[in-house]
XYZ file of C-alpha atoms in Angstrom:
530
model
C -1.292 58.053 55.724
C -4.213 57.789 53.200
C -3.956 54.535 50.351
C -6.461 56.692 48.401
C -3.356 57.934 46.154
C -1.808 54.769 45.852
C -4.535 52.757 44.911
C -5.484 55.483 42.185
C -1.953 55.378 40.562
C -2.923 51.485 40.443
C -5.992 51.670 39.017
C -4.706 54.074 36.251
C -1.678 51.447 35.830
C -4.103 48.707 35.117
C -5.876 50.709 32.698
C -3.309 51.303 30.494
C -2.356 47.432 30.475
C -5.800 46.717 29.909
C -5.836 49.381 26.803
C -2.598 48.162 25.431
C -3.053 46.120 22.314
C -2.200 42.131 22.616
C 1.732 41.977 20.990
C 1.281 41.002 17.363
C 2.193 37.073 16.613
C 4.631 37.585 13.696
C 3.731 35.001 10.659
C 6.100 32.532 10.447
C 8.361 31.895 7.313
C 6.882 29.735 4.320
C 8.761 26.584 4.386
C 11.127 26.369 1.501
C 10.861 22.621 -0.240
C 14.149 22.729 -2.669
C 13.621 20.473 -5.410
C 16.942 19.573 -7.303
C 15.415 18.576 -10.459
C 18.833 18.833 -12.102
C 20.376 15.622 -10.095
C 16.909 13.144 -10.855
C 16.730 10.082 -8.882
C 15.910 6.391 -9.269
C 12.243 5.640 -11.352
C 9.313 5.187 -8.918
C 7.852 1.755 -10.222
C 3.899 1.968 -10.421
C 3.741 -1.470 -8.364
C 4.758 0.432 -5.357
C 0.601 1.712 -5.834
C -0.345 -2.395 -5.626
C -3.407 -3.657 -3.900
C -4.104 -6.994 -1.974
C -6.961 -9.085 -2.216
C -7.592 -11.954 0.154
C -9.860 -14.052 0.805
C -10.907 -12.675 4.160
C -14.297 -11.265 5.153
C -16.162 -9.486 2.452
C -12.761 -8.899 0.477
C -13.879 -10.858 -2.235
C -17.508 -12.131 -1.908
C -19.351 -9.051 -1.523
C -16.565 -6.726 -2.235
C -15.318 -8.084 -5.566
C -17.683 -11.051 -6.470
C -21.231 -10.609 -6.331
C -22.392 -13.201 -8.697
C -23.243 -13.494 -11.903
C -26.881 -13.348 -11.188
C -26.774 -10.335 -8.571
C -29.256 -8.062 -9.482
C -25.728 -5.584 -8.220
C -24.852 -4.105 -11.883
C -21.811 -6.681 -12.655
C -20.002 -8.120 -15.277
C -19.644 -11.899 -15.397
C -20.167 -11.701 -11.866
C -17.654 -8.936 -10.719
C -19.036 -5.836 -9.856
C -19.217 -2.708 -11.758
C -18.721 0.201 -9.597
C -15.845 -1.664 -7.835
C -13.928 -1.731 -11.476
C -14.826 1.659 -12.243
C -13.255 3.026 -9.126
C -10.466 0.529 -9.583
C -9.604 1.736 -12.817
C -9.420 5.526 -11.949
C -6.052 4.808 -9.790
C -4.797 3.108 -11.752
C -3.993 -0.358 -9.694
C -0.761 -1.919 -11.212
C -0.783 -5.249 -9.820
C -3.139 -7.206 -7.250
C -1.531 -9.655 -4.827
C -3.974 -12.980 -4.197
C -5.298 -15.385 -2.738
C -3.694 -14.671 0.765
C -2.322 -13.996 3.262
C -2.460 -16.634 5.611
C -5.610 -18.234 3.343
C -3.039 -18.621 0.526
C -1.454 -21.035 3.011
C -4.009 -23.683 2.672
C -5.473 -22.634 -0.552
C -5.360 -25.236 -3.225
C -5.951 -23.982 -7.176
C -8.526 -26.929 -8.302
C -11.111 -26.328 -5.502
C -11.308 -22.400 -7.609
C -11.394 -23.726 -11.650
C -14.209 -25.381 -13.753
C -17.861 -25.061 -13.458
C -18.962 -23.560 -10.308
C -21.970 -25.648 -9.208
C -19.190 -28.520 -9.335
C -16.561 -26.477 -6.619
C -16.246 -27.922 -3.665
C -17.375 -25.845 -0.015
C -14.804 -25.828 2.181
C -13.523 -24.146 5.493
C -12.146 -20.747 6.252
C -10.187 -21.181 9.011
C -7.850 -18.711 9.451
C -10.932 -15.703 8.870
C -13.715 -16.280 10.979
C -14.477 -19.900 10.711
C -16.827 -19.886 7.812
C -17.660 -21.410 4.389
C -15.841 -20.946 1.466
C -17.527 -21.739 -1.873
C -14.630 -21.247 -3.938
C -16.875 -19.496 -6.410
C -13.813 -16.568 -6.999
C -10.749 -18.693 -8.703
C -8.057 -18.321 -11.397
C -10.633 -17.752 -14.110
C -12.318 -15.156 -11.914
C -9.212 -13.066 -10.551
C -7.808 -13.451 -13.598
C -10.858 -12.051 -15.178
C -10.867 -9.264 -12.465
C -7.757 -8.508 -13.492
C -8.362 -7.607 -17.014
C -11.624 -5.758 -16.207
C -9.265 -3.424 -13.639
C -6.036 -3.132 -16.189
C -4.127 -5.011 -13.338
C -1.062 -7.721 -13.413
C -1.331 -10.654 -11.586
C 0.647 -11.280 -8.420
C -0.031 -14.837 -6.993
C 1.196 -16.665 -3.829
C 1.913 -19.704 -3.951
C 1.011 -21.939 -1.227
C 4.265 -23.361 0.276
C 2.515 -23.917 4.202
C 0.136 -27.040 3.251
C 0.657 -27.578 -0.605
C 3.648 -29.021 -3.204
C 5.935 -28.198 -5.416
C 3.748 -30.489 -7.678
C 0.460 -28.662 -7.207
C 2.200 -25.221 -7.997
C 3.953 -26.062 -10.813
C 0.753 -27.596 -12.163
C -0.977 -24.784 -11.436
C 1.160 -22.542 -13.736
C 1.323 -25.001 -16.143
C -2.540 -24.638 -16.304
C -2.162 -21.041 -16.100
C 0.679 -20.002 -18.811
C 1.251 -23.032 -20.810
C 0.859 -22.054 -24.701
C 1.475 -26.258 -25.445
C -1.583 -27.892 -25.642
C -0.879 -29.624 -22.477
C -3.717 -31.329 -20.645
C -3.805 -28.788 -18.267
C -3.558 -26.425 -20.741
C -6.459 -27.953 -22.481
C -8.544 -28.115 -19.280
C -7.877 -24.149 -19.000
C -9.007 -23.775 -22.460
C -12.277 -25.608 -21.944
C -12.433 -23.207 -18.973
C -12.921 -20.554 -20.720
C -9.310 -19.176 -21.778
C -7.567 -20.664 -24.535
C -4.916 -18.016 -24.488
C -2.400 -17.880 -21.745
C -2.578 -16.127 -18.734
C 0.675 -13.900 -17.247
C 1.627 -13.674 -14.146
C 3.635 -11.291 -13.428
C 4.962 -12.035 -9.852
C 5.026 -15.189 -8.038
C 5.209 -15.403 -4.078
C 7.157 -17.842 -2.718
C 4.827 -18.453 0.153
C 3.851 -16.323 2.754
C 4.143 -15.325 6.349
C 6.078 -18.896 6.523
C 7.778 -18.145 9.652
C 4.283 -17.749 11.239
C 0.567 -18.765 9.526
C 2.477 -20.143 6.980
C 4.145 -23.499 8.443
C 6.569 -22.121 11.417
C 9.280 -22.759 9.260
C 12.978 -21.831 10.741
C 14.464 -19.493 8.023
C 16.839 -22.463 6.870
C 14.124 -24.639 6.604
C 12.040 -21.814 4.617
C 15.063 -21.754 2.126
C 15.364 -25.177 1.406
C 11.546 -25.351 0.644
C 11.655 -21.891 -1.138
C 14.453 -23.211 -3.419
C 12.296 -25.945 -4.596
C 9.511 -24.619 -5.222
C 11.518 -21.568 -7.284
C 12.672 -24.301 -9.607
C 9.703 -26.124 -10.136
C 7.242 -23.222 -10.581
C 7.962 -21.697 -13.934
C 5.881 -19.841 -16.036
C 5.657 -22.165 -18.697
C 4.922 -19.571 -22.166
C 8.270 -19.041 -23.855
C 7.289 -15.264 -25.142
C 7.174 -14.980 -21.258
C 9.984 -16.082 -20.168
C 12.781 -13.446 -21.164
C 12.810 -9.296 -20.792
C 10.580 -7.362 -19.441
C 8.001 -10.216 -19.857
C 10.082 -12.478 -17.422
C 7.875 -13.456 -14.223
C 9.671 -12.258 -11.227
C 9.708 -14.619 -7.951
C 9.525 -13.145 -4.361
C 10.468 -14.877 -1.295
C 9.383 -14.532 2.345
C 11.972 -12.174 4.272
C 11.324 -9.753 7.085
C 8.216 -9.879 9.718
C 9.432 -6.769 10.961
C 10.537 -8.352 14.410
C 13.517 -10.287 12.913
C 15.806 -10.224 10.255
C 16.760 -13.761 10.054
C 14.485 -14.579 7.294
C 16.014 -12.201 5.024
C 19.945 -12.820 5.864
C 18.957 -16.247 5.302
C 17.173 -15.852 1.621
C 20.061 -13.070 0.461
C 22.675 -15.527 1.518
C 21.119 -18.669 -0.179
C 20.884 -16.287 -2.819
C 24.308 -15.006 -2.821
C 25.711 -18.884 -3.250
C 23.270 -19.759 -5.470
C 23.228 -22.495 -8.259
C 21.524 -22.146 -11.902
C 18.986 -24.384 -11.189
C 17.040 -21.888 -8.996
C 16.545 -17.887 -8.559
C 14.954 -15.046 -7.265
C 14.262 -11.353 -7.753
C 13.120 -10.042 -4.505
C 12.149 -10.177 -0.929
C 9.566 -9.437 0.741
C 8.445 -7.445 4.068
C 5.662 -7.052 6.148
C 4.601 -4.556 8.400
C 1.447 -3.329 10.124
C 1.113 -0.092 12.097
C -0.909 -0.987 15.130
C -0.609 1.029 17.921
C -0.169 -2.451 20.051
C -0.478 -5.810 19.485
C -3.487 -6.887 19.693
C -5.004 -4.396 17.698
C -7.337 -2.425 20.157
C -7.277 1.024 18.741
C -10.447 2.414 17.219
C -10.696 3.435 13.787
C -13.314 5.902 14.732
C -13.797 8.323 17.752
C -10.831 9.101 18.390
C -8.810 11.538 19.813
C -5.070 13.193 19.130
C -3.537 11.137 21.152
C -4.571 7.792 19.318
C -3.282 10.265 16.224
C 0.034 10.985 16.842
C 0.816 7.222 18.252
C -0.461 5.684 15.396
C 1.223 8.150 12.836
C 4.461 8.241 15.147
C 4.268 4.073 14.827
C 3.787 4.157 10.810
C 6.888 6.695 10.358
C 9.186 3.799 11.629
C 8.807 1.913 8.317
C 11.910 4.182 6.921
C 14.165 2.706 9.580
C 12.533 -0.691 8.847
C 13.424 -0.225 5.045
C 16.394 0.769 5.880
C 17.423 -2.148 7.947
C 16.392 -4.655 5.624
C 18.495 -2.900 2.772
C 21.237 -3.001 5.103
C 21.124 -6.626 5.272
C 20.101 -6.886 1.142
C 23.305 -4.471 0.076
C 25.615 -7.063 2.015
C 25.078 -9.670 -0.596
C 23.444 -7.537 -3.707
C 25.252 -4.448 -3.377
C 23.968 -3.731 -7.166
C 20.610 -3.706 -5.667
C 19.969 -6.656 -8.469
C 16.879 -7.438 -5.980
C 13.998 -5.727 -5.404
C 12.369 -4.768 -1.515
C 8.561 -5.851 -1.228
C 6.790 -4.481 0.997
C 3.456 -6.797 -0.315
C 1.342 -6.668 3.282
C 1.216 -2.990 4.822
C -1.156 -0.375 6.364
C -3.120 0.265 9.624
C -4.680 -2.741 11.482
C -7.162 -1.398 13.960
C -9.885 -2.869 16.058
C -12.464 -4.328 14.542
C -15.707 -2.303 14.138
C -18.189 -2.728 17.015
C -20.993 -6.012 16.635
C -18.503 -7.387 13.383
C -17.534 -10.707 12.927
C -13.847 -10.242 14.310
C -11.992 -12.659 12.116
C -13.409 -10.455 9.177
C -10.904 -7.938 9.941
C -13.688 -4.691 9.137
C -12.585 -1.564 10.345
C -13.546 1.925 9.131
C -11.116 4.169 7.210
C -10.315 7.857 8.430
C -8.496 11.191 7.347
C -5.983 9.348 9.599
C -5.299 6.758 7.817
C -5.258 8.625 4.345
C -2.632 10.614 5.864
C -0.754 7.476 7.305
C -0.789 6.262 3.947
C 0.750 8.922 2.299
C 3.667 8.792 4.759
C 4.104 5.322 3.426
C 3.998 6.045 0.136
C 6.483 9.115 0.568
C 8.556 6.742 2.614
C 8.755 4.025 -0.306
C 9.681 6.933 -2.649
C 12.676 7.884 -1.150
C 13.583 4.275 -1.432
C 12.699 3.448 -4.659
C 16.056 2.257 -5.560
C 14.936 -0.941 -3.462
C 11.239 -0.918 -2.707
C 9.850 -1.723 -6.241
C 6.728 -3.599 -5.445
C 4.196 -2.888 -2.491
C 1.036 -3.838 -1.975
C -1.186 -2.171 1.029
C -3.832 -4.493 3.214
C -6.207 -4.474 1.907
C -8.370 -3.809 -1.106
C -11.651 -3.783 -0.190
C -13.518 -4.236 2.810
C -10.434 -5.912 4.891
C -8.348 -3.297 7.020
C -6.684 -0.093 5.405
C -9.369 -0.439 2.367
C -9.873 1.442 -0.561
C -13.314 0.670 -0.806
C -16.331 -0.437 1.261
C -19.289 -2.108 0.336
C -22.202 -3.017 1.772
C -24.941 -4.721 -0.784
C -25.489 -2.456 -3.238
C -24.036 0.520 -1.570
C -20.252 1.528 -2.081
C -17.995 4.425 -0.564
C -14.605 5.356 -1.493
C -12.341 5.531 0.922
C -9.727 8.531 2.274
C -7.196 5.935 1.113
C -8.660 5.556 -1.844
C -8.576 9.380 -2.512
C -4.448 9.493 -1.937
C -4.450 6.788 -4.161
C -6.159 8.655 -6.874
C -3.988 12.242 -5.964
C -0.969 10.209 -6.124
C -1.329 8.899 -9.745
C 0.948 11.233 -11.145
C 3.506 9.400 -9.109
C 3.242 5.914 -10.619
C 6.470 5.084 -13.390
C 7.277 8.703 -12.838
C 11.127 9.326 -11.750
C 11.806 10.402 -8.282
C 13.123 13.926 -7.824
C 15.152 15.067 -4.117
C 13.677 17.502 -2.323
C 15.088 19.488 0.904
C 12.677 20.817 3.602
C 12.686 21.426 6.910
C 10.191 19.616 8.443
C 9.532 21.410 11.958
C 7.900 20.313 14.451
C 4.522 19.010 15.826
C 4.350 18.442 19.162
C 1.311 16.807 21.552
C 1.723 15.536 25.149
C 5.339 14.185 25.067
C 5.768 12.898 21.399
C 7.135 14.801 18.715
C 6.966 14.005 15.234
C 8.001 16.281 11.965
C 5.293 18.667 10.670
C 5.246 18.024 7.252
C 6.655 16.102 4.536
C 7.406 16.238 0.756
C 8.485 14.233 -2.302
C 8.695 15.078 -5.831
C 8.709 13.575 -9.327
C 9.368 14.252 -12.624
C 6.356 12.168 -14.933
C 6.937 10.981 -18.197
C 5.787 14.050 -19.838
C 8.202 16.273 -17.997
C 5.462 17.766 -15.700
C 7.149 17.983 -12.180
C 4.704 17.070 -9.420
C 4.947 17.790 -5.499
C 3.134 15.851 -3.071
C 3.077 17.472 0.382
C 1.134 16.258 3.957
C 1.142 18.591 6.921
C 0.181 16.271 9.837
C -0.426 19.126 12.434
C -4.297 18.410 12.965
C -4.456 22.441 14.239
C -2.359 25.082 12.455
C -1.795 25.187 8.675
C 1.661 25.353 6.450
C 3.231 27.639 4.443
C 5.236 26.078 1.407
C 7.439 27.423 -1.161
C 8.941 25.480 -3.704
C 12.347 26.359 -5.024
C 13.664 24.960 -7.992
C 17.601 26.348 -8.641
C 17.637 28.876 -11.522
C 13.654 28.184 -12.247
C 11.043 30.609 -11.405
C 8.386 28.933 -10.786
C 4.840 30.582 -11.615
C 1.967 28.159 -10.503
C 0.849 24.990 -9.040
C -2.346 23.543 -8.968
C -4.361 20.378 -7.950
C -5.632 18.893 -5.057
C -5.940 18.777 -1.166
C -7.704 16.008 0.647
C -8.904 16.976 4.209
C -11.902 17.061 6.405
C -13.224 18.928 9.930
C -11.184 15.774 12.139
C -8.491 13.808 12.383
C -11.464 11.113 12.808
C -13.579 12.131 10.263
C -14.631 8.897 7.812
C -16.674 8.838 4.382
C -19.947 6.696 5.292
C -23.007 5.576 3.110
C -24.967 8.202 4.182
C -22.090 11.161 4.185
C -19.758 9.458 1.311
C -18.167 13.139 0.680
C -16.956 14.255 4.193
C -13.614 13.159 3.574
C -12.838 14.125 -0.516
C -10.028 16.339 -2.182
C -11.071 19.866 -3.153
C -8.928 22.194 -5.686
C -5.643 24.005 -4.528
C -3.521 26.337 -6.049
C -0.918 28.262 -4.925
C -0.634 31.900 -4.975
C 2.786 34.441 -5.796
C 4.056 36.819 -2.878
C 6.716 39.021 -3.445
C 7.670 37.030 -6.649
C 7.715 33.829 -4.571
C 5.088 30.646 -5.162
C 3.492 29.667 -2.139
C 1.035 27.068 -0.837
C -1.100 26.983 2.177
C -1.321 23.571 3.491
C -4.559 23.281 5.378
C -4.394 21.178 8.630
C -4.125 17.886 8.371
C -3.618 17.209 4.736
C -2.725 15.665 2.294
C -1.816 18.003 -1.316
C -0.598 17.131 -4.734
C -0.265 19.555 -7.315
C 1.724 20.143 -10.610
C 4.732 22.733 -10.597
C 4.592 25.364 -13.844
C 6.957 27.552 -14.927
């Protein structure tokens, strides 16, 4: 019998598959993000936005401190285009001079006339000089010239109870002490405020190996002995507040150590938080590049940073066992992405370059810290400038703002604002065999009664649809700003400083409902109208 027949009825078959239109994908639902702005939640203290300055690499000479005769527009030495980006977000507090250099840093080799400082070594960073040319006078100057508060460690590793005390003395004494004096012929009669006073730092490790009972017992002295010594700052909201050492992150007994102390405490000594650190790394030692790289170095590091809400969480465990008022506030003063150190750099400078990955790892963080803002009060990401997860980089006269920097500036809105639930579902983004949730949201309610929204989607390839619901509100705009770029990878340089910078956004109403369109990999804020 002939195939001819039966291979025609085939051939017609295939031609109507072939001519049959590809099934439609069906769009997918806009997310609803439920903000219950009638049940507000605890205030989100601006110091959660803090910086840290160390000195480590170009941090500070280069990146802060250029000199007073730099021909790099300055004033009194600190640069100018460093303050001026400085002052756009806003920075609440600055935490200085270390780190593991605040462990062997001792406050005279930084005061009086410069030529007259002493040189000395920089061993924990690289092995080289330190002139000592950025001090008190100077950070405290740097301060003022950024609208910052002071945050300073006090170096409980190699110094004394003596030498810290004296050094507040010198620094907040309104008596006309001899120290005070000696500041005043420095160049600031008027006393200085501190704010926040560490209690060391990293003392289980760079600073002195200390057990975490042997920590205590120093902590306790040097909490009584270093005071700030002004009497209008000593009481109310002026009061300097004192955090210890807790939590590395790998072990809790620092902090069940410190909260018990604490618990049985006498008058004669006090605290008002505890601190923890933790770096997303992807792997210890750091080996993962902060450029060229691909999803999969993506999702691990993001999937890494997204356990600091279980760390939180396990240190307020431990913290509500003894302060179940939450009397004591969470630090979380050293934080951020620690990567490999950029190719033909000296490696105990700590340089790395900054990505749209890392601006969106940091507003994880920062959404993370929000949702605990009944404990994390204070936080202060590593580092500044030049060092790490840095707002800025510098190179001579040239400067470029980080992505980090530009969440920093979109999240403004956020800073003494008061934190407002929201309910999502957060989906799913899949690659290879992790998982992690799509997007994520937190809201606030600022000062003014403007509601604002901040929103990441962290799928690198397929955008988000959002609509926020507020119960019994019909809401009829929102506007501001996305931050995003063509890659994950993609990094603001000297010679392409805009490749990475937020653009406008606004939503747009369907069917009487507000909704946004997250682009990929993203990072919004915008302002909710009615």
């Amino acid at each position: 019998m002939s195939r001819k027949p039966a291979l025609i009825k085939l051939a017609a078959a295939l031609a109507l598959v072939a001519a049959a239109p590809a099934p439609v994908r069906q769009p997918e639902a806009p997310i609803a993000v439920s903000i219950d702005a009638a049940h507000p939640g605890p205030p989100i203290e601006r110091d959660i936005f803090g910086q840290f300055a160390e000195h480590l690499g170009a941090g500070i000479y280069g990146g802060i401190w250029v000199g007073r005769d730099s021909p790099i527009p300055n004033v009194r030495g600190i640069r100018s285009d460093v303050v001026a980006a400085l002052r756009a977000i806003h920075v609440p507090n600055v935490r200085w001079p270390g780190g593991c250099f605040g462990d062997e840093y001792h406050w005279r080799n930084g005061i009086g006339p410069a030529a007259q400082r002493p040189v000395t070594l920089n061993s924990n960073w690289g092995g080289v000089t330190e002139p000592n040319a950025f001090g008190t006078e100077e950070y405290m100057d740097f301060l003022g010239q950024i609208g910052a508060d002071a945050y300073v460690s006090v170096n409980i590793g190699s110094g004394t109870p003596r030498e810290a005390a004296e050094w507040f003395e010198y620094m907040t004494s309104a008596q006309p002490t001899t120290l005070a004096k000696e500041r005043a012929a420095n160049g600031h009669p008027t006393p200085y405020r501190v704010k926040y006073l560490g209690l060391g730092n990293e003392n289980w490790g760079c600073g002195g190996a200390m057990s975490a009972d042997h920590y205590v017992e120093e902590m306790k002295r040097f909490a009584h002995f270093t005071r700030d010594f002004n009497p209008a700052q000593q009481s109310g909201d002026a009061a300097m507040k004192r955090i210890a050492v807790g939590w590395d992150a790998g072990s809790s007994d620092y902090t069940e150590a410190v909260m018990k102390a604490w618990h049985d405490k006498v008058w004669s000594w006090d605290i008002d938080g505890i601190s923890l650190h933790s770096y997303t790394v992807g792997g210890w030692p750091p080996h993962l590049p902060s450029t060229g790289f691909g999803e999969d170095d993506y999702v691990k590091l993001l999937k890494e940073t997204l356990g600091m809400d279980g760390l939180l969480a396990r240190q307020t465990a431990v913290m509500d066992r003894y302060d179940p008022q939450k009397k004591l506030m969470l630090a979380v003063d050293e934080w951020g992405a620690w990567l490999a150190p950029n190719p033909g750099s000296n490696p105990g400078f700590l340089q790395q370059q900054n990505s749209l990955r890392d601006a969106i790892l940091a507003a994880l963080n920062l959404d993370i810290f929000i949702r605990h803002a009944d404990r994390v009060r204070l936080a202060n990401v590593a580092q500044m400038i030049n060092v790490l997860q840095a707002m800025i980089l510098t190179d001579g006269p040239k400067m470029v703002l980080t992505p980090t920097y530009h969440v920093y500036r979109l999240y403004v809105p956020f800073q003494g604002a008061t934190a407002i639930p929201v309910r999502f579902d957060a989906g799913t983004y899949r690659h290879g065999d992790a998982s992690l949730p799509r997007v994520d949201a937190v809201a606030a309610r600022d000062a003014s009664g403007t509601l604002w929204l901040a929103l990441t989607n962290v799928d690198p390839d397929q955008p988000a649809e959002i609509a926020p619901e507020i119960a019994g509100v019909r809401l009829r705009a929102a506007t501001g700003e996305v931050l995003t770029a063509p890659r994950v990878d993609s990094v603001n340089s000297f010679a392409a400083p805009e490749t990475v910078a937020p653009k406008p956004i606004s939503g747009t109403m369907r069917g009487g409902r507000l909704v946004l369109t997250l682009p990929p990999k993203s990072v919004t804020v915008v302002r909710l109208q009615q």
